[in-house]
Short mmCIF file of C-alpha atoms in Angstrom, two decimals:
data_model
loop_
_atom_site.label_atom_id
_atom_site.label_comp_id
_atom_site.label_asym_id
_atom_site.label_seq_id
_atom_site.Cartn_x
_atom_site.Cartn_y
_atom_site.Cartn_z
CA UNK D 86 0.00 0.00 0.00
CA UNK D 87 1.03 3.26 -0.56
CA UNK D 88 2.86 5.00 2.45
CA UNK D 89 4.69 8.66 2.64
CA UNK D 90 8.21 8.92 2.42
CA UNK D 91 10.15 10.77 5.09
CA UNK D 92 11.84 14.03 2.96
CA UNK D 93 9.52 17.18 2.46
CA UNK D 94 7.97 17.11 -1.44
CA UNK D 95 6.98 20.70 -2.77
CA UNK D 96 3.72 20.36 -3.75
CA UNK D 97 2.79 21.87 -7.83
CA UNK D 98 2.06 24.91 -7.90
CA UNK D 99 -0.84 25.60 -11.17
CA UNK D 100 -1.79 28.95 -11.99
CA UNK D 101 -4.59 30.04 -13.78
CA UNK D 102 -8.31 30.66 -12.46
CA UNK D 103 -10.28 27.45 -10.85
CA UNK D 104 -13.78 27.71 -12.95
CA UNK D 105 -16.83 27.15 -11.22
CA UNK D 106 -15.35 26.66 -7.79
CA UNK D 107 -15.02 29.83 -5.64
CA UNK D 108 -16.12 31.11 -2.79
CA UNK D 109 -18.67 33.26 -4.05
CA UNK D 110 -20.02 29.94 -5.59
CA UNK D 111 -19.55 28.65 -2.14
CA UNK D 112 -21.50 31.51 -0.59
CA UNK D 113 -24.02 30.71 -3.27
CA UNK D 114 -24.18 26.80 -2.16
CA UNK D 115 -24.82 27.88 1.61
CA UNK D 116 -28.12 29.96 0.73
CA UNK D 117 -29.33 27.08 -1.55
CA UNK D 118 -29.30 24.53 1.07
CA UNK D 119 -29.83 26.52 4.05
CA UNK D 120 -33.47 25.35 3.70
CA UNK D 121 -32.44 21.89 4.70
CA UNK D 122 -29.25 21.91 6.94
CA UNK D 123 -28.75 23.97 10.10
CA UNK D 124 -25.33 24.59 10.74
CA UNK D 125 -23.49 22.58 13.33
CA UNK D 126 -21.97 23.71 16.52
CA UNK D 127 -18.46 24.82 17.19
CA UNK D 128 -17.47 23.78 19.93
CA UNK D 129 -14.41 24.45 22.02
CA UNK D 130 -12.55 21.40 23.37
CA UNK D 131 -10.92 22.08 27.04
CA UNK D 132 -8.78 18.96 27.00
CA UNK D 133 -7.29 19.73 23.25
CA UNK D 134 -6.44 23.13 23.98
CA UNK D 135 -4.95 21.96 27.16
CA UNK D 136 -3.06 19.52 25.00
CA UNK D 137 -2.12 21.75 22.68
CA UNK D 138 -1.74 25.26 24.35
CA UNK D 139 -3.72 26.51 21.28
CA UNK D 140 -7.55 27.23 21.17
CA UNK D 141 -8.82 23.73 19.57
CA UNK D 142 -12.43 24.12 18.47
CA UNK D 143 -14.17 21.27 16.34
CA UNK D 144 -16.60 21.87 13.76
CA UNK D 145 -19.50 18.73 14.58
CA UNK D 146 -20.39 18.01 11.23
CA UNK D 147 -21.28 14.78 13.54
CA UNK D 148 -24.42 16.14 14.36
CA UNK D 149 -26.05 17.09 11.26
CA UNK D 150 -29.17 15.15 10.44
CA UNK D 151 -26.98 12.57 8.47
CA UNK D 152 -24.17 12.47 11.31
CA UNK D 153 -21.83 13.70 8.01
CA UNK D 154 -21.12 16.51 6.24
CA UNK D 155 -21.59 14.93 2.62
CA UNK D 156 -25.76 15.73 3.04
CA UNK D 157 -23.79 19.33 1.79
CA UNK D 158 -22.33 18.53 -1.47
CA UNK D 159 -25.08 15.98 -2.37
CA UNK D 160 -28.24 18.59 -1.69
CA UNK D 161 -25.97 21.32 -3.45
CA UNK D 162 -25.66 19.50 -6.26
CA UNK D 163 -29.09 17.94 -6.66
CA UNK D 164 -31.50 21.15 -5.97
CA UNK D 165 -29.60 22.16 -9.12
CA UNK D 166 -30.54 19.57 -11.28
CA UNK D 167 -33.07 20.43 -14.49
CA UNK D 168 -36.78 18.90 -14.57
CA UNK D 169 -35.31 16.55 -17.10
CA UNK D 170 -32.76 15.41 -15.15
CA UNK D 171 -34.89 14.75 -11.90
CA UNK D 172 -37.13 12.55 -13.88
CA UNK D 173 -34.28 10.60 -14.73
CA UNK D 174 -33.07 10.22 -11.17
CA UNK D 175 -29.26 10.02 -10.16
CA UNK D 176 -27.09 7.42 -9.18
CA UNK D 177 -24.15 7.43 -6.46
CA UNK D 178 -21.40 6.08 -5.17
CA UNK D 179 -20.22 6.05 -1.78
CA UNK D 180 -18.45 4.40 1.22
CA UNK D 181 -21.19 5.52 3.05
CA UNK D 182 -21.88 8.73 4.33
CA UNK D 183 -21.86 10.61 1.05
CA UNK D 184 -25.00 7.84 0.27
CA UNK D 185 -26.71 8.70 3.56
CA UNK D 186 -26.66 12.62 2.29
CA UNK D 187 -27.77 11.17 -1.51
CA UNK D 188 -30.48 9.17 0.40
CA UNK D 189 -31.59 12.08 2.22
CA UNK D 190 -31.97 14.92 -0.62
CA UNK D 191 -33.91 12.46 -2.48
CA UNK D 192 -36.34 12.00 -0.21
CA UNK D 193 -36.92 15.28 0.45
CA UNK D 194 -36.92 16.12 -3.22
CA UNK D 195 -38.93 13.20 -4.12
CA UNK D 196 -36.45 12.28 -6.36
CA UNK D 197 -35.31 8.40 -6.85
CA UNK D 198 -31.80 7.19 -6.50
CA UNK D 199 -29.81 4.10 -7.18
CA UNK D 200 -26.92 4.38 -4.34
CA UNK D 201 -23.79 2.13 -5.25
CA UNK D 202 -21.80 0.77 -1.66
CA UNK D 203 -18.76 -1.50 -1.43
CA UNK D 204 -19.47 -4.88 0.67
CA UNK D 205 -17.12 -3.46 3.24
CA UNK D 206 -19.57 -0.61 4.60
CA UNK D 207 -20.45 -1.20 7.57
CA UNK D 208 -24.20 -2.64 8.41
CA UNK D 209 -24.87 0.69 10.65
CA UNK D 210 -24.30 2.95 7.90
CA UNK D 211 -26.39 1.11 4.84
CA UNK D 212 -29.36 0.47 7.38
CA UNK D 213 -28.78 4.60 7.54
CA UNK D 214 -29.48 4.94 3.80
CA UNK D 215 -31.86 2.74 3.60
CA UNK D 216 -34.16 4.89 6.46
CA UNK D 217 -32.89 8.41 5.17
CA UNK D 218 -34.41 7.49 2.30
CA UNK D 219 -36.92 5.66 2.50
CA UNK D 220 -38.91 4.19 -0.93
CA UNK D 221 -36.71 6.56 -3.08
CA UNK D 222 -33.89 4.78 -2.71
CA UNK D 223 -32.37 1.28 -4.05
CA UNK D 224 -29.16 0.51 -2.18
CA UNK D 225 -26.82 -1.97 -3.78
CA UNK D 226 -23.55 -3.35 -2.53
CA UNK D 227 -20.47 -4.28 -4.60
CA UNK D 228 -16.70 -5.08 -4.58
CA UNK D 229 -14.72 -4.43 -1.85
CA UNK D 230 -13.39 -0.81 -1.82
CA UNK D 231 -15.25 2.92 -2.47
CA UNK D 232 -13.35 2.21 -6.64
CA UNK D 233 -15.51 -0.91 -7.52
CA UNK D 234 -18.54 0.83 -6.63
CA UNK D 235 -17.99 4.08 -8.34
CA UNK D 236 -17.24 1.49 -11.35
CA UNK D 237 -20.89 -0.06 -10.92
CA UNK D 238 -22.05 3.02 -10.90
CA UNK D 239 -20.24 4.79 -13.85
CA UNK D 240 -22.34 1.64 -15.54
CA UNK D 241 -25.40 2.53 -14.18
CA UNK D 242 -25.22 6.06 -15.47
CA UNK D 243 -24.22 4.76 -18.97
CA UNK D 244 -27.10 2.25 -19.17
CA UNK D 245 -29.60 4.43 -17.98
CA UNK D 246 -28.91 8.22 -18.37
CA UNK D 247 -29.38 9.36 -14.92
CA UNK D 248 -27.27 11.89 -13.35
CA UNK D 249 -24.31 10.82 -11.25
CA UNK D 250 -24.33 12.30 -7.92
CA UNK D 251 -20.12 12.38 -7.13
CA UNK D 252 -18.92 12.61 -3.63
CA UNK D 253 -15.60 14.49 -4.10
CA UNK D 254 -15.00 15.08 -8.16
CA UNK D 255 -17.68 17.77 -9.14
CA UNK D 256 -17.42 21.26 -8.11
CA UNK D 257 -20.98 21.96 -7.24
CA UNK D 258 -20.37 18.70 -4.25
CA UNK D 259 -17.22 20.40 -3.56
CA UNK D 260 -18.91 23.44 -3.27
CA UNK D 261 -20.97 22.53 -0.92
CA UNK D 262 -18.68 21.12 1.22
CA UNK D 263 -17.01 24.10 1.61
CA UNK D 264 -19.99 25.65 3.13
CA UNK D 265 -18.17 24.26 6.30
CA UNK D 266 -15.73 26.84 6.00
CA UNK D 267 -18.11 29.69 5.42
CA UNK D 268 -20.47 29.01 8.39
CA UNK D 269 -17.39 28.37 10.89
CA UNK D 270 -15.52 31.52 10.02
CA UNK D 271 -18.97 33.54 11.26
CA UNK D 272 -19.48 30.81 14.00
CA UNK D 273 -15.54 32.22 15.02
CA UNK D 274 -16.16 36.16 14.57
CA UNK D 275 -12.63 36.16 13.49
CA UNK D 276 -9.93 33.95 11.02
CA UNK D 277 -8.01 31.17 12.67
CA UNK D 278 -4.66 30.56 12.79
CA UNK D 279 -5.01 26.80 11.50
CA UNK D 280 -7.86 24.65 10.08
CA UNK D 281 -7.14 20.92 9.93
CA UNK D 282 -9.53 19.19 7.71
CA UNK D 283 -9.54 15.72 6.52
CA UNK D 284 -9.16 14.16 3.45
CA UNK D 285 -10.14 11.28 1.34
CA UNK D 286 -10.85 11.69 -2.41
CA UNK D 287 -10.42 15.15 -1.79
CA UNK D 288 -13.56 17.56 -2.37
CA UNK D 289 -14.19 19.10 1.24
CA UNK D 290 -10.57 19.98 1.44
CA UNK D 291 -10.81 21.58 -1.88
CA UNK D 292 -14.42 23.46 -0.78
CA UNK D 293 -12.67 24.72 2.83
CA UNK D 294 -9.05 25.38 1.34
CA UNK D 295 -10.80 27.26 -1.52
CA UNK D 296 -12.92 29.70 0.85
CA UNK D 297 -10.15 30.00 2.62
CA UNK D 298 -7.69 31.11 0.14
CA UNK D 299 -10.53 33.89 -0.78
CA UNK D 300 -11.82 34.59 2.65
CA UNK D 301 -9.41 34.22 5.22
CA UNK D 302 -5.93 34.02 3.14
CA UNK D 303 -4.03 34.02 6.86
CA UNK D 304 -5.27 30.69 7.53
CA UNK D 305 -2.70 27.87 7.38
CA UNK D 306 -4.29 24.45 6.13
CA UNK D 307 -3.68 21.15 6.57
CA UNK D 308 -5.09 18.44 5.14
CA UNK D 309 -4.73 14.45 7.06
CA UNK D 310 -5.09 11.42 5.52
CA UNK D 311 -4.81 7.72 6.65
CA UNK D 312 -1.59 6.18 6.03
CA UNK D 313 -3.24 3.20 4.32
CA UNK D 314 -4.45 5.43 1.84
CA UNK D 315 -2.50 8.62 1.47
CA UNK D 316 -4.19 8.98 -2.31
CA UNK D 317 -4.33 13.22 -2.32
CA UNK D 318 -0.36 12.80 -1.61
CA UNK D 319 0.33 10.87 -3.95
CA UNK D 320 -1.37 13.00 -6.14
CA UNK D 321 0.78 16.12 -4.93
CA UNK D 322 3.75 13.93 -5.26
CA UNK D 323 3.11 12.75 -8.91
CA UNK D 324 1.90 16.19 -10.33
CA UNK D 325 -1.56 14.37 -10.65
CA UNK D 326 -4.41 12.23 -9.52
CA UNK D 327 -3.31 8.31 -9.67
CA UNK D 328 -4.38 4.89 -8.33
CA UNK D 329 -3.02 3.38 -5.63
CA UNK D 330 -2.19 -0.16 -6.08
CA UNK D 331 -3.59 -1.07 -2.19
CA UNK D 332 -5.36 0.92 0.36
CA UNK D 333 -6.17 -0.09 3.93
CA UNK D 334 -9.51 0.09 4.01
CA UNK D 335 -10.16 0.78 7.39
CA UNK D 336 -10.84 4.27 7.78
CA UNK D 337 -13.80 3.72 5.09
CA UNK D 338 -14.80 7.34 5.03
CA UNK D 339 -11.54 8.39 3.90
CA UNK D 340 -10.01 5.42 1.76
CA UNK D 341 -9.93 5.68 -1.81
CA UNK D 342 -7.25 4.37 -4.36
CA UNK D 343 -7.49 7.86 -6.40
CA UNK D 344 -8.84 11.38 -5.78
CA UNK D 345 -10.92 13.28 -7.81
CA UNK D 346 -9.84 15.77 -11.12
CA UNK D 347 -11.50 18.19 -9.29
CA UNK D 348 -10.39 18.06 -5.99
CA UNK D 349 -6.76 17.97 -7.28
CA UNK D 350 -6.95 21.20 -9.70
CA UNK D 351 -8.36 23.00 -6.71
CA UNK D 352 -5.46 21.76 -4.09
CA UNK D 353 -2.77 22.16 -6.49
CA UNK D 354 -3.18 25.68 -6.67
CA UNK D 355 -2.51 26.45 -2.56
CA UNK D 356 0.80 25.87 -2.56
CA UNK D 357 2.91 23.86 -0.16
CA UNK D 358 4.30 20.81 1.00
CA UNK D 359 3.74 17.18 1.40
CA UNK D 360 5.07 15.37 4.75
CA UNK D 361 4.73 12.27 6.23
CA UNK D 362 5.68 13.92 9.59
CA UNK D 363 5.14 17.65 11.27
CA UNK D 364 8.40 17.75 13.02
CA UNK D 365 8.63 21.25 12.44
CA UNK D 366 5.98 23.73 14.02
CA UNK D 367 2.82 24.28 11.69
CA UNK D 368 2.42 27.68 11.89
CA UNK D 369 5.00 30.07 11.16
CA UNK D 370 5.24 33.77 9.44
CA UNK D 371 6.72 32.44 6.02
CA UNK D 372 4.27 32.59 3.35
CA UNK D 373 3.80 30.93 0.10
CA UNK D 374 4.36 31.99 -3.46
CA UNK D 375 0.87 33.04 -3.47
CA UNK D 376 1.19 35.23 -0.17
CA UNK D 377 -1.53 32.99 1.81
CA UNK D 378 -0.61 31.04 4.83
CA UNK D 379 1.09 27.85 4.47
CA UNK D 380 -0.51 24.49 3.00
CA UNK D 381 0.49 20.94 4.02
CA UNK D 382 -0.47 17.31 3.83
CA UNK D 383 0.37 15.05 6.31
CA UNK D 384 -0.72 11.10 7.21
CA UNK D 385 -1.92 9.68 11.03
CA UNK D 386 -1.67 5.70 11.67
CA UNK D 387 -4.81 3.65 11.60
CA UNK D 388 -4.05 2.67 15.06
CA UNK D 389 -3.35 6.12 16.18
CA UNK D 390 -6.77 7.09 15.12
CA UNK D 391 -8.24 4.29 16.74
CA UNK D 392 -6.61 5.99 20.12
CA UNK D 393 -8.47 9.31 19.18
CA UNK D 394 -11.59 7.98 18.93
CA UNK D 395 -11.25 6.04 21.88
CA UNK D 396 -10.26 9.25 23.36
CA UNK D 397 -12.78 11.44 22.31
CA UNK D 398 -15.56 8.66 23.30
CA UNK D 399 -14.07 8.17 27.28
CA UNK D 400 -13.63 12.59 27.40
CA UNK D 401 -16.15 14.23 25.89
CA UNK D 402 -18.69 11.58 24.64
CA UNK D 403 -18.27 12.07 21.15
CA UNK D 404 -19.03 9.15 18.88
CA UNK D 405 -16.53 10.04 15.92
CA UNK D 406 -15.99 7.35 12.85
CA UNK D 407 -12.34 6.70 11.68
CA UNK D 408 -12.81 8.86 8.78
CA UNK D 409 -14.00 11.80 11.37
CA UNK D 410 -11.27 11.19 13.71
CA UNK D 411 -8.63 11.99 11.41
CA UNK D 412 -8.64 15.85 12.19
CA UNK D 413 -7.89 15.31 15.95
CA UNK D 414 -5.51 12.50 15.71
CA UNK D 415 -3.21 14.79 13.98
CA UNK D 416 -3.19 16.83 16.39
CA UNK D 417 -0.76 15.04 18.46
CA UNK D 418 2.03 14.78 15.93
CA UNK D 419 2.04 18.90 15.86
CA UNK D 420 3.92 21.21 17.05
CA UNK D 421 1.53 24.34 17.16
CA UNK D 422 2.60 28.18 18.53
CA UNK D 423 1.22 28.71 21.78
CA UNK D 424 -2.46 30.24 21.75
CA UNK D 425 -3.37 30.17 18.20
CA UNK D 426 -6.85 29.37 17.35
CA UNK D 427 -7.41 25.90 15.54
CA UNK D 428 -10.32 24.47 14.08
CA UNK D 429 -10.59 20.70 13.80
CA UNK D 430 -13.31 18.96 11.36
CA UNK D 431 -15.06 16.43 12.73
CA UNK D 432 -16.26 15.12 9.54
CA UNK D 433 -18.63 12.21 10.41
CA UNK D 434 -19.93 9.85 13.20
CA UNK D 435 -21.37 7.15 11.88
CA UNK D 436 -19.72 4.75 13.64
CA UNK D 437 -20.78 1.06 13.63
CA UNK D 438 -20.85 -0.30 17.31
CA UNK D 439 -19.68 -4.23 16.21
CA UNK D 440 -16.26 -2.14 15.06
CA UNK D 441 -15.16 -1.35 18.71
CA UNK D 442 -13.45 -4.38 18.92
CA UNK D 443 -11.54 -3.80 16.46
CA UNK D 444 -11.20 -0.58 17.01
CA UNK D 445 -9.70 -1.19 20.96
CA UNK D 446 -7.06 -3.67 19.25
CA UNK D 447 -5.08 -1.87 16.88
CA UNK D 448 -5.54 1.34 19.65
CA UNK D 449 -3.50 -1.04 21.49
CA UNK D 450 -0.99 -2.40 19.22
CA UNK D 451 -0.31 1.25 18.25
CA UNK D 452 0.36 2.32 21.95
CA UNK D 453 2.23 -1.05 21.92
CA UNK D 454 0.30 -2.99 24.59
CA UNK D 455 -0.78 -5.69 22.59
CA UNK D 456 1.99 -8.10 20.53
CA UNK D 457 1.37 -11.48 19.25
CA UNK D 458 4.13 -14.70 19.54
CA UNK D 459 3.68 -17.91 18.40
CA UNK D 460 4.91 -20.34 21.15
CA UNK D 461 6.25 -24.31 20.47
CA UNK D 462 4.53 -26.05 23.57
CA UNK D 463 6.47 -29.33 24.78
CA UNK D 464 3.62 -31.72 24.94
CA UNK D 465 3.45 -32.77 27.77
CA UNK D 466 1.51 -31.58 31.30
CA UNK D 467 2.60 -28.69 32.81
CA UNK D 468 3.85 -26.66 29.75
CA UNK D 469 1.44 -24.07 29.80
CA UNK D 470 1.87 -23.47 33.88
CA UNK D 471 6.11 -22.98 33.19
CA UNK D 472 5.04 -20.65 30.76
CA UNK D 473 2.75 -18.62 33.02
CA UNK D 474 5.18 -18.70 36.01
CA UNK D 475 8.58 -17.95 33.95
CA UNK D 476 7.62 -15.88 31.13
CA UNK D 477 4.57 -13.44 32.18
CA UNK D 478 5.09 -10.34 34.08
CA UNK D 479 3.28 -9.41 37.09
CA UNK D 480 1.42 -7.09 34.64
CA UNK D 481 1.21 -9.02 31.33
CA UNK D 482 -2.14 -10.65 30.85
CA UNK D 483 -2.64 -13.50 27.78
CA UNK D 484 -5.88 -12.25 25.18
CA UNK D 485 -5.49 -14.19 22.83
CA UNK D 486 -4.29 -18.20 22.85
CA UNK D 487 -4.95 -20.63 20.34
CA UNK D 488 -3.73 -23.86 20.49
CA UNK D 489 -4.34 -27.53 18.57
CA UNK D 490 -2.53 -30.15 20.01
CA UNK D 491 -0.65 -32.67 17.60
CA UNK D 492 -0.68 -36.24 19.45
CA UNK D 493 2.64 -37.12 16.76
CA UNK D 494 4.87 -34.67 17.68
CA UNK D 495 6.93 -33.50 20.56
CA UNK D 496 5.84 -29.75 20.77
CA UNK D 497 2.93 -27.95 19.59
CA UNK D 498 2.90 -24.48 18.27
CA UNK D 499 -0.02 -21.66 19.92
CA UNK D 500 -0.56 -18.27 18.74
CA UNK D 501 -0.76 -15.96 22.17
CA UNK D 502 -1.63 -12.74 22.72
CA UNK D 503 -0.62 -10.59 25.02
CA UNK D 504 -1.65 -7.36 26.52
CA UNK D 505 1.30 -5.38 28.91
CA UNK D 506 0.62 -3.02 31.62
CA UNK D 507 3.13 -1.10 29.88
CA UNK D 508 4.66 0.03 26.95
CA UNK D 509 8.33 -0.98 29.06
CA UNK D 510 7.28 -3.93 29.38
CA UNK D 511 8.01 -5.45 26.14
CA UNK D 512 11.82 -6.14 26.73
CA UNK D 513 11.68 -7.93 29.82
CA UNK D 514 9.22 -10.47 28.56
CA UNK D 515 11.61 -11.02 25.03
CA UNK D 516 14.36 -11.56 27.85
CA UNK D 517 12.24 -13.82 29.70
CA UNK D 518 11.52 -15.14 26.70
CA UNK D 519 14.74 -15.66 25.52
CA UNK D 520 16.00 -17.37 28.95
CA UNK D 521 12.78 -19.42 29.19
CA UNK D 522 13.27 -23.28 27.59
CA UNK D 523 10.16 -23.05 25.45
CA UNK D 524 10.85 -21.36 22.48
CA UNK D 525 9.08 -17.98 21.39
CA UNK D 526 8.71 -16.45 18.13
CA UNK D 527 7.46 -12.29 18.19
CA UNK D 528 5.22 -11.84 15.02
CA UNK D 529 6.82 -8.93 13.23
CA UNK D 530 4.14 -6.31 13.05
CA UNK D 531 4.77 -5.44 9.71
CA UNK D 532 4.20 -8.83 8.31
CA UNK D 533 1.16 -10.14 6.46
CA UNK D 534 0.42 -12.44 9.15
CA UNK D 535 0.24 -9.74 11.59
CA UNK D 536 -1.74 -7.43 9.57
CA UNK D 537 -4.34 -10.53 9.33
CA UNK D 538 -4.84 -10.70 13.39
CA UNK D 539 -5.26 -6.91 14.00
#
């Protein structure tokens, strides 16, 4: 899969106007669907500014009536559409949320939609569509990744001649997407120093970094994507929208193999750089070519985001998908100046409860409390006892052991689990491990088998 390399890339620079998207466009997107969506709070997070030393706000675009911002772009770009081409109905694909806002503005247009999902979205989210909207809507699930069901529904269109309803690659979605940016700059009274907003085939961070660049040019940006699926870098990197080969399709909200034509011309033109790490602090008085406020992409772990959500669920009792977590989670790679004002988008929160398992594990593997061994058992009575008393720490607790015993031979092999009490406590049990008789075998964490348990 495709993962950042450590030196700073310049990002292109294109010049030339950006037709159709602008923020007057985007000032025209927030009167059209101001009918339908109220804007969401901003609120002020205590413990992140704490954190931080800056003023941490997040934008809940949790709470709208789709727990998403996509109900934006998809109602911008549908109250648009000619008589013609509302008989015809529209067609979309989505990972999940962007369908929920599809499903919605249909019903509430009357309009009837055929809403392409991959197999991997989770069960909370398509019985979401399917209530948002209602008899309007046909939901139908295919391949395995957000790509194979834009491909169904490319199909669709050409079959049929209804309108596609993008998520990311057509400027009236991004338009409306970037709505966010207008309604949190009056929510604020005032431009922040730093908006953080995060990105997966790349249209809201074209709609905010677009009003931004017109509206507030002393805002720094930065856009965050899952390392898994770092597609808008790869982009910057290349000089152009491409397809990764693999994505890690856990952060489903934000994983896509390429990002939109769209969302690319817009980015392009702020200016910047492409990191895989903010060593350096964010915000700084040195301003681009263009004489805005600096522009960067960076990538958070799967497992780190799987922390913040954790985190934001135990401190404030916010409910935040992977995909809305990403904002946050970079948070705690930055280095930020003391007291500037930063808004965080919380993009979505549609969370599927069955994924907290999963969700707790790779939290832990990231913090590294969890590591997985596979042990050769003598077989005979006893083993398992020796193992307990010589090799666990007072602290170490076993999560996970599966064993099959093998009457012909003299050992057996079991996969175990463990959990520490601490990070520090990982080299005294390999030294225990290494003093102990039974032999122990750490599963590399970047191996395929390892990748298959967490």
């Amino acid at each position: 899969m495709y993962r950042v390399s450590d030196p700073l890339v310049v990002a292109e620079k294109v010049s030339g106007p950006l037709p159709e998207l602008s923020a007057d466009e985007i000032d025209a997107a927030a009167k059209r669907i101001s009918d339908i969506i109220e804007p969401t709070p901003l609120q002020r997070i205590a413990r992140l500014s704490a954190l931080t030393g800056a003023e941490v706000y997040l934008k809940r675009e949790d709470l709208t009536a789709v727990r998403s911002y996509k109900l934006r772009g998809a109602y911008n770009l549908i109250v648009q559409l000619t008589a013609a081409e509302r008989a015809a109905g529209v067609v979309a694909a989505s990972a999940g949320n962007h369908a929920q806002g599809v499903a919605f503005a249909c019903k509430a247009m009357g309009i009837t939609g055929r809403i392409y999902v991959p197999t991997t979205t989770p069960k909370q989210k398509r019985d979401r569509i399917r209530v948002h909207g209602g008899e309007f809507v046909q939901l139908i699930a295919t391949g395995d990744t957000y790509d194979a069901a834009a491909a169904a529904a490319a199909a669709d269109v050409e079959r049929t001649g209804a309108t596609m309803v993008p998520p990311f690659d057509d400027p009236r979605t991004a338009a409306g997407q970037g709505t966010i940016a207008a309604e949190f700059l009056e929510q604020l009274g005032r431009a922040p120093d730093l908006v953080i907003v995060p990105v997966g085939g790349g249209g809201c961070l074209a709609g905010i970094g677009t009003y931004l660049r017109e509206r507030s040019p002393g805002t720094a940006i930065l856009g965050v994507e899952p390392a898994g699926a770092a597609s808008m870098t790869a982009a910057l990197v290349a000089g152009g929208p491409v397809t990764l080969p693999e994505i890690d399709p856990f952060v489903d909200g934000a994983s896509v193999k390429r990002i939109g034509a769209v969302p690319y011309q817009a980015v392009s033109r702020f200016g910047g750089q492409v990191r895989s790490h903010a060593s350096l602090p964010l915000l700084t008085t040195t301003e681009s070519a263009s004489g805005a406020a600096s522009f960067r992409m960076m990538h958070v772990d799967e497992g780190a985001i799987c922390t913040t959500m954790l985190e934001l669920y135990q401190n404030e009792g916010i409910v935040a998908e992977p995909a809305g977590a990403l904002s946050v989670t970079a948070l705690h790679e930055l280095e930020i100046e003391p007291g500037s004002t930063v808004v965080c988008l919380l993009s979505g929160g549609n969370n599927d409860v069955s994924r907290y398992g999963e969700v707790i594990e790779r939290s832990l593997v990231h913090q590294g409390l969890k590591h997985y061994f596979l042990v050769d058992f003598p077989q005979e009575p006893g083993a398992l006892r020796r193992f307990l008393d010589e090799v666990l720490g007072p602290d170490d607790d076993i999560t996970v052991f599966e064993y099959v015993k093998r009457n012909n031979r003299e050992t057996g092999a079991a996969l175990v689990g463990i959990e520490l009490g601490t990070p520090s406590g990982l080299e005294p049990l390999l030294k225990r491990m290494d003093q102990a008789p039974i032999q122990c075998e750490r599963l590399d964490p970047n191996s395929p088998a390892y990748r298959y348990l967490t």
